[in-house]
């Protein structure tokens, strides 16, 4: 290095030049001579090389260690000046900036709960209900947080410490007369929703309600149970403040040794472990608030199977029939008798068969019995519980005998049935072929039955195997077997009885 370059003039660079001289993030300023890493050139300390100006006479070096800045034209970049006139070393290439990683899309918090409303208000609490939000996000809801704030204050406080998933919540321990603002927030892993807020504050006060018993439909009629069954009845009611509940039977308090009563704020429970017939009757329920009351009646009927019928008698036996009579049972099982079941048993088999079911009368007739059998009979009573445990058996038995009958023939007036022979169907002329058998037919009537005689050419046909003569129900037939030319001629059928005779004839030709 020669060191004969003139030091640059110490003139402040214009403001525009200072702004243009600022290095970009990718350009690093090189230090002057042997500057340490901490001594980096600032934008204001950068200058252009000295060769850009005309040389000047040799001057002693400037007493300061920092290079002076020279004015720069707009659009030029500042480079650090070379020490003692030496050109500045080339700038080191900057490392490529790492590509930014794509940001993961953030999950949106759930939407606002819906339909926030007050369900019930008492003197020191109130109950809220709402519906789940339309959007809950991928992670789903963690629960809800209920916050309250007194009217006139902006201090919201969470009522529940941990989120819960129920859409109904009762806020307790409030002071009567306070006005409370309330809101509900849905919470999930991605954040909290916009709160659902009631438009008006809730006034904490007791709401008066007249007492009202809501008797279930199946208890409005007689409630029937069997002996030994449990009676467990719950009857809801309403009223504010808390109503007084009382039970009576026939105007007297209940026997607590047999009947248990448990009352809550909304219902009363009537319980009997094992019902007896003495528990039947009408029970009066009274719900009262400050002189206002509501009453309801519970009618309970405890029943059991009836006793058997009484005085079963075998009244009469005739032909194939038996008549029975009886009287109702002494104990109907605390229920109306719906009918009787009648059964029979024959002595041979000893098995009982049902003849009548639900017979509503106290008498019946049994028919279609078998001749020669001996029968016994029994009857059961039936009520709402079913048949009686036992039956009443008739004291006597019924033996079905064969009846003796005498046949009396009907007297028919005698009529004269005598009639001479008369042909109702004559013979007809026939033409037959040689070698083919043929038949001649006619019909006759008469009484006594006439004798039939066949003739050929006025000659009687006697026992000739060529001819077969028959008579059936007045129809006369003559079969000529395989006739020849000499079998042709005139054939006559004559009928004769004691009253007379008749005849018919025909001609037969054989070709």
Short mmCIF file of C-alpha atoms in Angstrom, two decimals:
data_model
loop_
_atom_site.label_atom_id
_atom_site.label_comp_id
_atom_site.label_asym_id
_atom_site.label_seq_id
_atom_site.Cartn_x
_atom_site.Cartn_y
_atom_site.Cartn_z
CA UNK A 1 0.00 0.00 0.00
CA UNK A 2 1.34 3.44 -0.92
CA UNK A 3 -0.74 5.58 1.40
CA UNK A 4 -0.67 8.53 -1.05
CA UNK A 5 -4.39 8.80 -1.50
CA UNK A 6 -6.01 11.92 -0.15
CA UNK A 7 -8.44 11.55 2.68
CA UNK A 8 -12.05 12.25 1.72
CA UNK A 9 -13.57 15.55 2.53
CA UNK A 10 -15.47 15.62 5.79
CA UNK A 11 -18.86 16.70 4.54
CA UNK A 12 -22.13 15.31 5.83
CA UNK A 13 -23.94 13.14 3.31
CA UNK A 14 -27.37 14.32 2.22
CA UNK A 15 -30.35 12.76 3.93
CA UNK A 16 -31.45 11.06 0.73
CA UNK A 17 -28.03 9.47 0.38
CA UNK A 18 -28.16 8.20 3.94
CA UNK A 19 -31.47 6.52 3.28
CA UNK A 20 -30.22 4.88 0.08
CA UNK A 21 -27.01 3.73 1.75
CA UNK A 22 -28.84 1.41 4.17
CA UNK A 23 -27.81 -2.18 3.44
CA UNK A 24 -30.43 -4.78 2.58
CA UNK A 25 -30.82 -7.75 4.90
CA UNK A 26 -28.80 -9.88 2.49
CA UNK A 27 -25.86 -7.39 2.24
CA UNK A 28 -23.37 -7.25 5.08
CA UNK A 29 -20.96 -4.30 5.47
CA UNK A 30 -17.28 -5.28 5.51
CA UNK A 31 -15.19 -3.84 8.34
CA UNK A 32 -12.44 -1.31 7.70
CA UNK A 33 -8.93 -2.79 7.86
CA UNK A 34 -8.84 -5.24 10.77
CA UNK A 35 -12.04 -4.35 12.58
CA UNK A 36 -13.30 -6.86 15.14
CA UNK A 37 -16.68 -8.54 14.63
CA UNK A 38 -18.26 -6.13 17.07
CA UNK A 39 -17.13 -3.10 15.07
CA UNK A 40 -19.52 -3.27 12.15
CA UNK A 41 -19.99 -0.34 9.84
CA UNK A 42 -23.28 1.39 10.26
CA UNK A 43 -25.12 2.80 7.27
CA UNK A 44 -23.91 6.26 8.16
CA UNK A 45 -20.24 5.12 8.19
CA UNK A 46 -20.24 3.61 4.71
CA UNK A 47 -18.58 5.48 1.84
CA UNK A 48 -17.66 5.05 -1.80
CA UNK A 49 -14.02 4.23 -2.82
CA UNK A 50 -11.61 7.21 -2.95
CA UNK A 51 -10.79 6.63 -6.59
CA UNK A 52 -13.99 8.35 -7.63
CA UNK A 53 -12.50 11.84 -6.83
CA UNK A 54 -9.37 13.51 -8.37
CA UNK A 55 -6.11 12.97 -6.46
CA UNK A 56 -5.02 15.64 -4.00
CA UNK A 57 -1.65 16.61 -2.57
CA UNK A 58 -0.34 14.31 0.10
CA UNK A 59 -1.75 15.17 3.48
CA UNK A 60 -1.10 13.70 6.85
CA UNK A 61 -3.60 11.05 7.86
CA UNK A 62 -6.76 12.08 9.62
CA UNK A 63 -6.52 11.85 13.38
CA UNK A 64 -9.81 9.84 13.63
CA UNK A 65 -10.01 6.09 13.09
CA UNK A 66 -13.47 6.16 11.42
CA UNK A 67 -13.80 6.82 7.69
CA UNK A 68 -15.71 9.84 6.60
CA UNK A 69 -18.74 9.63 4.39
CA UNK A 70 -18.83 11.28 0.95
CA UNK A 71 -21.93 12.44 -0.83
CA UNK A 72 -23.54 9.79 -3.08
CA UNK A 73 -25.74 10.04 -6.01
CA UNK A 74 -29.25 8.80 -5.72
CA UNK A 75 -29.53 5.15 -6.67
CA UNK A 76 -25.92 4.27 -5.74
CA UNK A 77 -25.10 1.83 -2.96
CA UNK A 78 -22.53 2.71 -0.33
CA UNK A 79 -19.44 0.50 0.09
CA UNK A 80 -16.90 0.70 2.86
CA UNK A 81 -13.82 2.74 2.01
CA UNK A 82 -10.49 0.93 1.59
CA UNK A 83 -7.90 1.62 4.28
CA UNK A 84 -5.09 3.87 3.04
CA UNK A 85 -6.37 3.88 -0.53
CA UNK A 86 -6.57 0.10 -1.02
CA UNK A 87 -9.64 -1.18 -2.85
CA UNK A 88 -12.30 -2.81 -0.61
CA UNK A 89 -12.38 -6.60 -0.63
CA UNK A 90 -15.45 -8.19 -2.32
CA UNK A 91 -18.50 -8.78 -0.08
CA UNK A 92 -19.01 -12.33 1.10
CA UNK A 93 -22.01 -14.11 -0.50
CA UNK A 94 -24.96 -14.26 1.85
CA UNK A 95 -26.40 -17.63 2.87
CA UNK A 96 -29.82 -18.46 1.37
CA UNK A 97 -32.67 -17.69 3.76
CA UNK A 98 -34.51 -20.82 4.98
CA UNK A 99 -37.98 -21.30 3.55
CA UNK A 100 -40.67 -20.52 6.12
CA UNK A 101 -42.62 -23.57 7.29
CA UNK A 102 -46.36 -23.51 6.44
CA UNK A 103 -48.41 -22.64 9.45
CA UNK A 104 -50.98 -25.23 10.57
CA UNK A 105 -54.53 -23.93 10.37
CA UNK A 106 -55.86 -23.18 13.79
CA UNK A 107 -59.07 -24.93 14.87
CA UNK A 108 -61.95 -22.59 15.38
CA UNK A 109 -63.57 -22.47 18.81
CA UNK A 110 -67.14 -23.77 19.17
CA UNK A 111 -70.08 -21.60 18.32
CA UNK A 112 -72.35 -19.94 20.86
CA UNK A 113 -74.80 -22.09 22.91
CA UNK A 114 -78.40 -21.78 21.75
CA UNK A 115 -81.79 -21.05 23.33
CA UNK A 116 -80.58 -19.95 26.75
CA UNK A 117 -83.61 -19.60 29.03
CA UNK A 118 -84.69 -19.63 32.67
CA UNK A 119 -86.62 -22.75 33.62
CA UNK A 120 -87.44 -22.06 37.27
CA UNK A 121 -86.83 -19.39 39.90
CA UNK A 122 -87.04 -19.79 43.69
CA UNK A 123 -86.25 -17.56 46.62
CA UNK A 124 -82.51 -18.42 46.62
CA UNK A 125 -81.75 -20.11 43.27
CA UNK A 126 -82.77 -20.39 39.64
CA UNK A 127 -82.35 -23.02 36.94
CA UNK A 128 -81.08 -22.43 33.38
CA UNK A 129 -81.51 -24.53 30.25
CA UNK A 130 -79.93 -24.21 26.81
CA UNK A 131 -79.12 -26.20 23.70
CA UNK A 132 -75.75 -27.35 22.40
CA UNK A 133 -74.00 -25.09 19.84
CA UNK A 134 -74.30 -25.87 16.15
CA UNK A 135 -70.51 -26.19 15.70
CA UNK A 136 -68.32 -27.95 18.29
CA UNK A 137 -65.08 -28.40 16.32
CA UNK A 138 -63.09 -31.55 15.68
CA UNK A 139 -62.04 -32.07 19.28
CA UNK A 140 -65.62 -31.80 20.57
CA UNK A 141 -66.84 -29.93 23.61
CA UNK A 142 -65.13 -30.11 26.97
CA UNK A 143 -68.24 -28.64 28.56
CA UNK A 144 -69.90 -25.39 29.57
CA UNK A 145 -69.02 -22.65 32.02
CA UNK A 146 -71.78 -20.59 33.64
CA UNK A 147 -70.94 -17.03 34.71
CA UNK A 148 -73.02 -14.57 36.71
CA UNK A 149 -72.83 -10.88 37.48
CA UNK A 150 -75.00 -8.76 39.77
CA UNK A 151 -76.99 -6.00 38.16
CA UNK A 152 -74.97 -2.73 38.18
CA UNK A 153 -71.62 -4.54 38.32
CA UNK A 154 -69.22 -5.68 35.60
CA UNK A 155 -67.50 -8.36 37.68
CA UNK A 156 -68.36 -11.70 36.03
CA UNK A 157 -67.70 -14.80 38.12
CA UNK A 158 -67.74 -18.43 37.04
CA UNK A 159 -70.22 -20.51 39.04
CA UNK A 160 -68.73 -23.91 38.21
CA UNK A 161 -65.04 -24.66 38.71
CA UNK A 162 -64.85 -27.33 36.00
CA UNK A 163 -66.72 -27.47 32.66
CA UNK A 164 -69.71 -29.82 32.57
CA UNK A 165 -71.61 -31.32 29.64
CA UNK A 166 -75.19 -31.03 30.90
CA UNK A 167 -77.43 -28.41 29.26
CA UNK A 168 -79.27 -27.70 32.49
CA UNK A 169 -77.80 -26.06 35.57
CA UNK A 170 -79.13 -24.73 38.87
CA UNK A 171 -77.35 -21.77 40.42
CA UNK A 172 -77.77 -21.99 44.23
CA UNK A 173 -77.00 -19.80 47.24
CA UNK A 174 -78.40 -16.53 45.90
CA UNK A 175 -80.00 -13.72 47.89
CA UNK A 176 -83.69 -13.01 47.50
CA UNK A 177 -84.33 -9.72 45.68
CA UNK A 178 -81.06 -9.68 43.71
CA UNK A 179 -81.00 -9.17 39.96
CA UNK A 180 -78.50 -11.47 38.33
CA UNK A 181 -77.08 -11.32 34.81
CA UNK A 182 -76.04 -14.71 33.49
CA UNK A 183 -74.19 -16.08 30.48
CA UNK A 184 -72.98 -19.49 29.32
CA UNK A 185 -69.76 -20.23 27.43
CA UNK A 186 -68.98 -23.42 25.49
CA UNK A 187 -65.39 -24.59 26.04
CA UNK A 188 -63.24 -26.94 23.92
CA UNK A 189 -59.55 -27.63 23.31
CA UNK A 190 -59.48 -24.91 20.65
CA UNK A 191 -60.86 -22.22 22.93
CA UNK A 192 -64.06 -20.72 24.30
CA UNK A 193 -67.11 -19.69 22.34
CA UNK A 194 -68.85 -16.37 22.29
CA UNK A 195 -71.00 -16.33 25.45
CA UNK A 196 -74.76 -16.76 25.26
CA UNK A 197 -76.23 -14.07 27.51
CA UNK A 198 -79.72 -13.51 28.84
CA UNK A 199 -81.12 -10.19 27.66
CA UNK A 200 -82.69 -9.35 31.01
CA UNK A 201 -81.38 -10.00 34.53
CA UNK A 202 -83.07 -12.68 36.62
CA UNK A 203 -84.92 -11.45 39.71
CA UNK A 204 -84.45 -13.86 42.62
CA UNK A 205 -87.81 -14.12 44.34
CA UNK A 206 -90.37 -16.69 45.44
CA UNK A 207 -93.06 -17.33 42.80
CA UNK A 208 -96.36 -18.26 44.39
CA UNK A 209 -98.23 -21.18 42.81
CA UNK A 210 -101.54 -22.64 43.94
CA UNK A 211 -101.48 -26.30 45.01
CA UNK A 212 -102.48 -28.78 42.31
CA UNK A 213 -102.51 -32.60 42.45
CA UNK A 214 -101.69 -34.28 39.15
CA UNK A 215 -103.36 -37.66 39.60
CA UNK A 216 -102.08 -40.21 37.01
CA UNK A 217 -104.72 -41.50 34.62
CA UNK A 218 -104.55 -45.14 35.79
CA UNK A 219 -105.21 -44.02 39.38
CA UNK A 220 -108.39 -42.13 38.54
CA UNK A 221 -110.20 -45.49 38.46
CA UNK A 222 -110.16 -48.26 41.06
CA UNK A 223 -106.61 -49.47 41.65
CA UNK A 224 -106.79 -53.29 41.96
CA UNK A 225 -104.09 -55.45 43.56
CA UNK A 226 -104.01 -59.06 44.73
CA UNK A 227 -103.53 -60.09 48.33
CA UNK A 228 -99.81 -60.21 49.13
CA UNK A 229 -98.78 -57.84 46.34
CA UNK A 230 -96.91 -54.59 47.04
CA UNK A 231 -98.67 -51.26 46.54
CA UNK A 232 -96.24 -48.57 45.39
CA UNK A 233 -97.90 -45.39 44.09
CA UNK A 234 -96.31 -42.01 43.28
CA UNK A 235 -98.60 -39.01 42.85
CA UNK A 236 -97.01 -35.75 41.62
CA UNK A 237 -98.25 -32.30 42.64
CA UNK A 238 -97.19 -28.65 42.32
CA UNK A 239 -97.34 -25.54 44.42
CA UNK A 240 -95.13 -22.77 45.87
CA UNK A 241 -94.02 -22.34 48.51
CA UNK A 242 -93.57 -25.94 49.64
CA UNK A 243 -97.11 -27.32 50.22
CA UNK A 244 -98.20 -29.41 53.18
CA UNK A 245 -99.24 -32.98 52.26
CA UNK A 246 -101.59 -35.15 54.33
CA UNK A 247 -103.26 -38.57 53.86
CA UNK A 248 -106.43 -39.86 55.52
CA UNK A 249 -108.77 -42.86 55.21
CA UNK A 250 -112.37 -42.34 56.17
CA UNK A 251 -111.37 -39.05 57.84
CA UNK A 252 -108.84 -40.80 60.11
CA UNK A 253 -105.01 -40.73 59.94
CA UNK A 254 -103.34 -43.71 58.28
CA UNK A 255 -101.90 -46.68 60.18
CA UNK A 256 -98.16 -46.04 59.85
CA UNK A 257 -97.41 -49.65 60.83
CA UNK A 258 -98.81 -50.84 57.52
CA UNK A 259 -98.66 -47.81 55.22
CA UNK A 260 -95.53 -45.76 54.52
CA UNK A 261 -95.79 -42.21 53.17
CA UNK A 262 -92.80 -40.28 51.80
CA UNK A 263 -93.18 -36.69 50.56
CA UNK A 264 -90.83 -34.64 48.41
CA UNK A 265 -91.08 -31.13 46.98
CA UNK A 266 -92.88 -32.43 43.90
CA UNK A 267 -94.60 -35.74 44.73
CA UNK A 268 -95.86 -38.06 47.44
CA UNK A 269 -95.28 -41.82 47.56
CA UNK A 270 -97.85 -44.27 49.03
CA UNK A 271 -96.32 -47.69 49.85
CA UNK A 272 -97.64 -50.95 51.34
CA UNK A 273 -95.23 -53.88 51.47
CA UNK A 274 -97.85 -56.69 51.46
CA UNK A 275 -101.43 -55.70 50.75
CA UNK A 276 -104.32 -57.27 52.66
CA UNK A 277 -108.04 -57.12 51.98
CA UNK A 278 -108.40 -54.73 54.92
CA UNK A 279 -106.26 -52.21 53.01
CA UNK A 280 -109.08 -51.76 50.51
CA UNK A 281 -110.93 -48.46 50.62
CA UNK A 282 -110.83 -44.81 49.62
CA UNK A 283 -107.79 -42.74 50.65
CA UNK A 284 -107.95 -38.93 50.63
CA UNK A 285 -104.87 -36.88 49.62
CA UNK A 286 -104.75 -33.17 50.57
CA UNK A 287 -102.14 -30.63 49.38
CA UNK A 288 -102.38 -27.26 51.20
CA UNK A 289 -100.61 -23.86 51.01
CA UNK A 290 -101.70 -20.98 53.27
CA UNK A 291 -105.35 -21.96 53.27
CA UNK A 292 -105.49 -22.94 49.59
CA UNK A 293 -105.76 -26.69 49.04
CA UNK A 294 -106.41 -29.39 46.47
CA UNK A 295 -107.88 -32.85 47.17
CA UNK A 296 -107.81 -36.19 45.39
CA UNK A 297 -109.20 -39.65 46.20
CA UNK A 298 -107.32 -42.92 45.69
CA UNK A 299 -109.60 -46.00 45.54
CA UNK A 300 -107.69 -49.22 46.29
CA UNK A 301 -109.25 -52.70 46.01
CA UNK A 302 -107.27 -55.72 47.24
CA UNK A 303 -108.74 -58.95 45.88
CA UNK A 304 -108.15 -62.71 45.99
CA UNK A 305 -109.69 -65.81 44.33
CA UNK A 306 -113.31 -66.55 45.38
CA UNK A 307 -114.64 -69.54 47.28
CA UNK A 308 -116.38 -72.47 45.54
CA UNK A 309 -120.11 -72.40 44.73
CA UNK A 310 -122.57 -73.83 47.23
CA UNK A 311 -125.43 -76.37 47.12
CA UNK A 312 -124.63 -77.96 43.76
CA UNK A 313 -127.53 -80.31 42.86
CA UNK A 314 -128.26 -82.78 40.08
CA UNK A 315 -131.82 -81.73 39.31
CA UNK A 316 -132.92 -84.02 36.47
CA UNK A 317 -131.68 -86.64 34.00
CA UNK A 318 -133.57 -87.40 30.80
CA UNK A 319 -132.44 -88.92 27.55
CA UNK A 320 -128.94 -87.60 26.83
CA UNK A 321 -129.37 -84.51 29.09
CA UNK A 322 -128.66 -83.46 32.69
CA UNK A 323 -129.86 -80.34 34.58
CA UNK A 324 -127.70 -78.74 37.36
CA UNK A 325 -128.33 -75.95 39.90
CA UNK A 326 -126.15 -74.21 42.54
CA UNK A 327 -125.86 -71.02 44.63
CA UNK A 328 -123.12 -68.30 44.61
CA UNK A 329 -120.05 -68.74 46.87
CA UNK A 330 -120.04 -67.44 50.43
CA UNK A 331 -116.79 -65.46 49.73
CA UNK A 332 -116.46 -63.66 46.42
CA UNK A 333 -112.79 -62.68 47.06
CA UNK A 334 -113.68 -58.99 47.46
CA UNK A 335 -114.55 -58.87 43.75
CA UNK A 336 -117.60 -59.45 41.58
CA UNK A 337 -118.18 -63.03 40.39
CA UNK A 338 -117.73 -63.00 36.61
CA UNK A 339 -119.03 -66.52 35.97
CA UNK A 340 -118.78 -70.25 36.67
CA UNK A 341 -116.93 -73.10 34.99
CA UNK A 342 -118.81 -76.43 34.72
CA UNK A 343 -116.96 -79.74 34.17
CA UNK A 344 -117.99 -83.38 33.70
CA UNK A 345 -116.23 -86.69 34.26
CA UNK A 346 -117.30 -90.16 33.09
CA UNK A 347 -116.75 -93.15 35.35
CA UNK A 348 -114.76 -95.08 32.75
CA UNK A 349 -111.92 -92.55 32.17
CA UNK A 350 -112.09 -90.56 35.42
CA UNK A 351 -110.87 -87.39 33.60
CA UNK A 352 -112.52 -83.97 33.92
CA UNK A 353 -113.58 -82.07 30.81
CA UNK A 354 -114.88 -78.49 30.67
CA UNK A 355 -118.46 -78.26 29.42
CA UNK A 356 -119.21 -74.53 30.01
CA UNK A 357 -116.97 -71.48 30.64
CA UNK A 358 -118.05 -68.16 32.11
CA UNK A 359 -121.58 -69.37 32.72
CA UNK A 360 -123.24 -66.27 34.21
CA UNK A 361 -126.28 -68.09 35.64
CA UNK A 362 -126.48 -70.47 38.62
CA UNK A 363 -128.04 -73.28 36.57
CA UNK A 364 -127.28 -75.05 33.31
CA UNK A 365 -128.23 -78.00 31.08
CA UNK A 366 -125.60 -80.42 29.78
CA UNK A 367 -126.46 -82.33 26.61
CA UNK A 368 -124.96 -84.90 24.22
CA UNK A 369 -124.06 -87.42 26.90
CA UNK A 370 -123.22 -91.00 25.90
CA UNK A 371 -125.69 -93.82 26.54
CA UNK A 372 -124.46 -96.29 29.11
CA UNK A 373 -121.97 -93.92 30.82
CA UNK A 374 -122.16 -92.68 34.41
CA UNK A 375 -121.21 -89.01 34.90
CA UNK A 376 -120.12 -86.78 37.81
CA UNK A 377 -120.21 -82.96 37.72
CA UNK A 378 -118.36 -80.09 39.46
CA UNK A 379 -118.44 -76.26 39.30
CA UNK A 380 -115.75 -73.54 39.91
CA UNK A 381 -116.34 -69.85 40.72
CA UNK A 382 -114.41 -67.15 38.81
CA UNK A 383 -113.67 -63.47 39.53
CA UNK A 384 -111.05 -60.94 38.39
CA UNK A 385 -108.29 -63.01 40.02
CA UNK A 386 -109.29 -66.25 38.29
CA UNK A 387 -110.91 -69.54 39.34
CA UNK A 388 -111.59 -70.57 42.89
CA UNK A 389 -108.95 -72.77 44.49
CA UNK A 390 -111.43 -75.67 44.77
CA UNK A 391 -114.67 -76.78 43.12
CA UNK A 392 -118.01 -78.04 44.41
CA UNK A 393 -118.83 -81.59 43.28
CA UNK A 394 -122.44 -82.72 42.85
CA UNK A 395 -123.46 -85.36 45.41
CA UNK A 396 -125.22 -87.64 42.90
CA UNK A 397 -124.21 -89.19 39.61
CA UNK A 398 -126.11 -89.37 36.35
CA UNK A 399 -126.51 -92.71 34.52
CA UNK A 400 -127.59 -92.37 30.91
CA UNK A 401 -129.97 -95.29 30.15
CA UNK A 402 -131.21 -96.46 26.79
CA UNK A 403 -134.79 -95.33 26.37
CA UNK A 404 -137.41 -97.95 25.40
CA UNK A 405 -139.47 -96.95 22.39
CA UNK A 406 -142.33 -98.80 20.65
CA UNK A 407 -142.63 -98.47 16.91
CA UNK A 408 -146.10 -97.63 15.76
CA UNK A 409 -146.35 -98.05 11.99
CA UNK A 410 -148.37 -95.46 10.20
CA UNK A 411 -151.71 -96.66 8.98
CA UNK A 412 -151.94 -96.16 5.24
CA UNK A 413 -155.31 -96.66 3.51
CA UNK A 414 -155.35 -99.56 1.09
CA UNK A 415 -155.43 -98.60 -2.59
CA UNK A 416 -156.18 -100.78 -5.62
CA UNK A 417 -152.84 -101.00 -7.45
CA UNK A 418 -153.99 -103.67 -10.00
CA UNK A 419 -153.32 -102.69 -13.64
CA UNK A 420 -153.22 -104.65 -16.91
CA UNK A 421 -149.99 -104.58 -18.96
CA UNK A 422 -149.31 -101.46 -21.00
CA UNK A 423 -146.27 -100.65 -23.10
CA UNK A 424 -144.92 -97.19 -22.43
CA UNK A 425 -142.13 -97.47 -25.04
CA UNK A 426 -142.71 -99.58 -28.22
CA UNK A 427 -140.18 -101.44 -30.31
CA UNK A 428 -138.63 -99.69 -33.32
CA UNK A 429 -137.56 -101.11 -36.67
CA UNK A 430 -133.85 -101.84 -36.90
CA UNK A 431 -131.31 -102.56 -39.61
CA UNK A 432 -128.14 -104.35 -38.58
CA UNK A 433 -125.01 -105.75 -40.17
CA UNK A 434 -124.30 -109.43 -40.45
CA UNK A 435 -122.10 -110.76 -37.68
CA UNK A 436 -122.67 -107.78 -35.32
CA UNK A 437 -124.86 -108.34 -32.24
CA UNK A 438 -127.88 -106.09 -31.88
CA UNK A 439 -130.48 -105.23 -29.19
CA UNK A 440 -134.21 -104.62 -29.23
CA UNK A 441 -135.70 -102.42 -26.42
CA UNK A 442 -139.16 -101.58 -25.09
CA UNK A 443 -140.74 -100.73 -21.71
CA UNK A 444 -143.93 -101.95 -20.04
CA UNK A 445 -145.85 -101.44 -16.84
CA UNK A 446 -148.57 -103.36 -15.02
CA UNK A 447 -149.50 -104.93 -11.69
CA UNK A 448 -149.04 -107.72 -10.92
CA UNK A 449 -145.80 -107.72 -12.87
CA UNK A 450 -146.54 -109.06 -16.32
CA UNK A 451 -144.83 -112.04 -17.93
CA UNK A 452 -142.76 -111.18 -21.04
CA UNK A 453 -142.82 -113.41 -24.14
CA UNK A 454 -140.67 -112.75 -27.29
CA UNK A 455 -141.78 -114.01 -30.70
CA UNK A 456 -140.17 -114.09 -34.17
CA UNK A 457 -142.50 -114.22 -37.13
CA UNK A 458 -145.29 -115.21 -34.71
CA UNK A 459 -143.17 -118.08 -33.38
CA UNK A 460 -142.23 -118.00 -29.66
CA UNK A 461 -138.53 -117.76 -28.97
CA UNK A 462 -137.74 -120.37 -26.42
CA UNK A 463 -134.43 -121.40 -24.91
CA UNK A 464 -132.23 -120.57 -27.84
CA UNK A 465 -128.63 -119.56 -27.00
CA UNK A 466 -128.69 -117.11 -29.90
CA UNK A 467 -131.18 -114.94 -27.99
CA UNK A 468 -130.87 -113.40 -24.49
CA UNK A 469 -134.04 -111.81 -23.01
CA UNK A 470 -133.94 -109.56 -19.89
CA UNK A 471 -136.36 -107.35 -17.91
CA UNK A 472 -135.31 -104.73 -15.31
CA UNK A 473 -137.60 -102.14 -13.74
CA UNK A 474 -140.08 -102.59 -16.59
CA UNK A 475 -137.45 -102.27 -19.37
CA UNK A 476 -137.47 -105.28 -21.69
CA UNK A 477 -134.48 -106.11 -23.91
CA UNK A 478 -133.68 -108.84 -26.43
CA UNK A 479 -130.07 -109.42 -27.57
CA UNK A 480 -129.55 -111.17 -30.93
CA UNK A 481 -126.01 -112.51 -31.03
CA UNK A 482 -124.19 -112.30 -34.37
CA UNK A 483 -127.25 -112.31 -36.57
CA UNK A 484 -127.25 -113.84 -40.05
CA UNK A 485 -129.49 -113.32 -43.07
CA UNK A 486 -132.06 -115.80 -41.73
CA UNK A 487 -132.36 -113.80 -38.40
CA UNK A 488 -134.24 -111.00 -40.11
CA UNK A 489 -137.99 -110.73 -39.73
CA UNK A 490 -140.73 -109.39 -37.47
CA UNK A 491 -140.06 -109.53 -33.70
CA UNK A 492 -142.89 -109.22 -31.16
CA UNK A 493 -142.81 -108.54 -27.38
CA UNK A 494 -145.94 -109.71 -25.51
CA UNK A 495 -146.75 -108.84 -21.84
CA UNK A 496 -149.32 -110.95 -19.99
CA UNK A 497 -150.77 -110.73 -16.43
CA UNK A 498 -154.09 -111.81 -14.84
CA UNK A 499 -155.75 -108.57 -15.97
CA UNK A 500 -154.85 -108.83 -19.60
CA UNK A 501 -152.10 -108.71 -22.20
CA UNK A 502 -150.40 -106.25 -24.60
CA UNK A 503 -147.85 -106.56 -27.38
CA UNK A 504 -145.60 -104.47 -29.63
CA UNK A 505 -143.55 -105.54 -32.70
CA UNK A 506 -140.83 -104.30 -35.07
CA UNK A 507 -138.97 -105.39 -38.18
CA UNK A 508 -135.27 -106.34 -38.22
CA UNK A 509 -133.26 -106.37 -41.46
CA UNK A 510 -129.84 -108.04 -41.63
CA UNK A 511 -127.46 -106.97 -44.46
#
